[in-house]
Amino acid sequence: MSIIFYEKEKIFKLDTSDTSYVIKIYDENYLLNLYYGKKIPDVNFKGFEKRLPSASFSPSNPVIGEHGFSPDSAPIEYGCNGAGDFRISALSVRNANGDNVTDIRYVSHKIYAGKKPIPSLPSTYANTDDEAQILEITTEDKVTGLQAVLVYTVFENCPVMTRSIRLTNPTDKPMHVERVFSLCLDLPSMYYDMITLYGRHCCERNIQRRPLAHGVQGVESKRGVSGHSQNPFAAIVSRGADEDHGEAYGFNLVYSGNFSALAECDHNGTTRFIMGINPEGFEWFLDSGETFYSPEAVSVYTDKGIGEMSRIFHRFYNSNLIRGKYKTQKRPLLINSWEAAYFDFDTEKLVAFAESAKELGIEMLVMDDGWFGKRNCDNSSLGDWFVNEEKLPGGLKPLIERINQQGLKFGIWYEPEMISPDSDLFRAQPDWQVHVRDREPMIGRNQYVLDVSREDVRENIWGQIYKVLSENKIDYVKWDFNRNISDAGSALLPPERSKEFFHRFILGTYDLLNRLTTAFPDILLEGCSGGGGRFDPAMLAFSPQIWTSDNTDPIERLYIQFGTSMCYPASAQGAHVSACDRTGYKTKGDVAMWGTFGYELDPRKLTPEDREIVKNHVASYHKYYDLIRGGDLYRLISPFENSRLAAWQIVAGDKSSFLFTMVCMLKKDNVMTFVKFKGLDENARYKNEADGEIYSGAFLMNVGLNLTGCVNRDGESFTAYFTQV
Ligand code: GLA
């Protein structure tokens, strides 16, 4: 890892463990992006800034003259609006004159060790100062006085860079930030595919791959959250790249609000990629002396295929994003009441669940929605975070004592950023809902969104949450968010700041999450939004795990978990076994074992045979805990590419063992199944725990095993565990 400034060439070279990123200060202090890819030793980039301006239609800088350089075609480091670069812009700031021409140029830079947090926003971190190095390039728009600092972090142990930008208005006149992206990258070709993750409630993060084409393409959210529909992730991969071969650039925005990830292929056949806050519905009033901080974007590069790109994300997120006690400490195996009882529970039923779950080896009971206010279905009480004593007589204390007596920990559900029209809170504070003047807001799941952009609202909600968490022995919180944000506005925001609402809302959410993780560092936090509607790296910075989907059908889960693994580690993927009857319990457990693992059913209803299967899975949970959370994932057979089978393998970091799982989605007779394994030490010998057979790593990776007949029916699963001998 190193960041070096080559004075003579006026070049910055930013190296991670395996990549180089090259920026040049060109004539008139334009910043050019010359290279991002595999690590290189030299910086002779003579002639690289030359592109093909489109005759008189690509403007020239009057000082530089018409020498083949135009902002319209040059590989601009951070593209701005209106000053000769007609491609998608990363920055547009309207000034006191009313125009939004923006043109930032290099002023100075500094390089230092370590990594600083971004004020009010979650971000990745360095475990020690030696692990990361930062380059801050200060730029200025000479005409308006706008100051923009481009911040780059490179990491020592992995091919990961992060980027963000901060804008300061040092003048005495206000400015309006119309768009500010976290990352801008110009690549010298358009022969790439773009991979993104689309979905909906109960069907999250399907893999979409398309060839880049001339024009603008990409994904975004306007839902107020990252959302089910598109994830703030995109990869640009070389044509033909597969799991094991080819170049892959992966990008992920550390942000839970409206985002945009766009690629434009221009008239020169080059590609600009930008990722950041969605400019639609956004504007920030940057008053004199104020600073705006963009969220952070993570970027990964590898020339070893899409699978390796995913593993780089997984390792990086496990070590440099997820934090707190449960980053390393073993998480309790939980059972959640939702699919077992929905709103229909009381103390006796929960204690009965715990008694039965205890016999299976389950370690924590989570009481889901329905414990507060008068909530017996989804039409009331959000905002009234006090115990419903009709269900839980005497409150939480006697319940938790009885759960704890069974030896189980106790967890609870919240949906803090919401308000039901039928709630004491709404009756007392009707303008605390998210709304705009004179317009009746839309309703979703019978609820409004609570305006957590407001400090007074956050004080109230936090006060209620704090009371419950501080007065009771609570080991886990599930933090839900069950609708998207329409009618985006706050009663407190003046008209000139009204388009700040979406970003201020997310900052409010982060403030609440920050209060919780600071005041209760021992609580295990699980994120959720109708399943995986807010599955993003910013939430992972607070909650080490996120409920992946409300869909617990194991076959559907294969798609959801494969897609989610594009950039999110197994340790983050909430995965439970439910009573859904598409397959037997063996398959349900084998699929949930990929993620955090837990149960979501009435344990008293399990047959004696199924209880034995559950006990075996509970034992496997402990046996494979470190392997699954710390190991390397190989997607061997993807359900997106094979309608018959799905298979994956998790290999220990030191290659000493691996767990293989295969699921038959649709049985087909007369099809042989040979599986070649990946990621092993070819010189080591591995023993199959089931039959004692021993093979070299080279054999398993090149010949593979004949697994024909191991899964014989639709929905059947097969696992195998190998250890080095
Ligand atoms: C969301 C969650 C579920 C459950 C319900 C409760 O849909 O994803 O797991 O908590 O809310 O209302």
PDB file of C-alpha atoms in Angstrom, residues 55 119-120 127 141 187 205 232 278 284 329 337 346 370 374 467 475 509 513 538 586 611 644 660 679 709:
ATOM      1  CA  ALA A  55     -14.321  18.480 -33.890  1.00  0.00           C
ATOM      2  CA  PRO A 119     -19.068  13.268  10.172  1.00  0.00           C
ATOM      3  CA  SER A 120     -22.671  12.012  10.667  1.00  0.00           C
ATOM      4  CA  ASN A 127      -8.096  -1.252  12.309  1.00  0.00           C
ATOM      5  CA  ASP A 141     -13.840  26.487  -8.633  1.00  0.00           C
ATOM      6  CA  LEU A 187     -12.497   3.813 -18.152  1.00  0.00           C
ATOM      7  CA  ARG A 205     -31.128  -9.042  -5.157  1.00  0.00           C
ATOM      8  CA  PRO A 232     -26.546   0.342  -4.236  1.00  0.00           C
ATOM      9  CA  ASN A 278     -29.517  10.292  -6.374  1.00  0.00           C
ATOM     10  CA  TRP A 284     -28.452  21.043  -0.597  1.00  0.00           C
ATOM     11  CA  GLN A 329     -17.894 -12.737  19.255  1.00  0.00           C
ATOM     12  CA  SER A 337     -41.678 -15.356  16.921  1.00  0.00           C
ATOM     13  CA  ASP A 346     -48.677 -13.569  25.097  1.00  0.00           C
ATOM     14  CA  GLY A 370     -46.855  -6.870  18.364  1.00  0.00           C
ATOM     15  CA  LYS A 374     -52.391  -1.865  21.358  1.00  0.00           C
ATOM     16  CA  LYS A 467     -36.375   3.369  28.653  1.00  0.00           C
ATOM     17  CA  ASP A 475     -29.653  -8.931  24.228  1.00  0.00           C
ATOM     18  CA  THR A 509     -31.738   7.367  11.061  1.00  0.00           C
ATOM     19  CA  LEU A 513     -28.675   3.923  15.242  1.00  0.00           C
ATOM     20  CA  ALA A 538     -24.235   1.686   5.755  1.00  0.00           C
ATOM     21  CA  LYS A 586     -32.838 -30.964   6.031  1.00  0.00           C
ATOM     22  CA  ARG A 611     -36.703 -32.256  15.901  1.00  0.00           C
ATOM     23  CA  ARG A 644     -31.640 -27.879 -11.965  1.00  0.00           C
ATOM     24  CA  PHE A 660     -19.930 -28.099   0.266  1.00  0.00           C
ATOM     25  CA  GLY A 679      -9.979 -22.594  -3.686  1.00  0.00           C
ATOM     26  CA  GLY A 709     -27.510 -39.454  -7.453  1.00  0.00           C
TER      27      GLY A 709
END
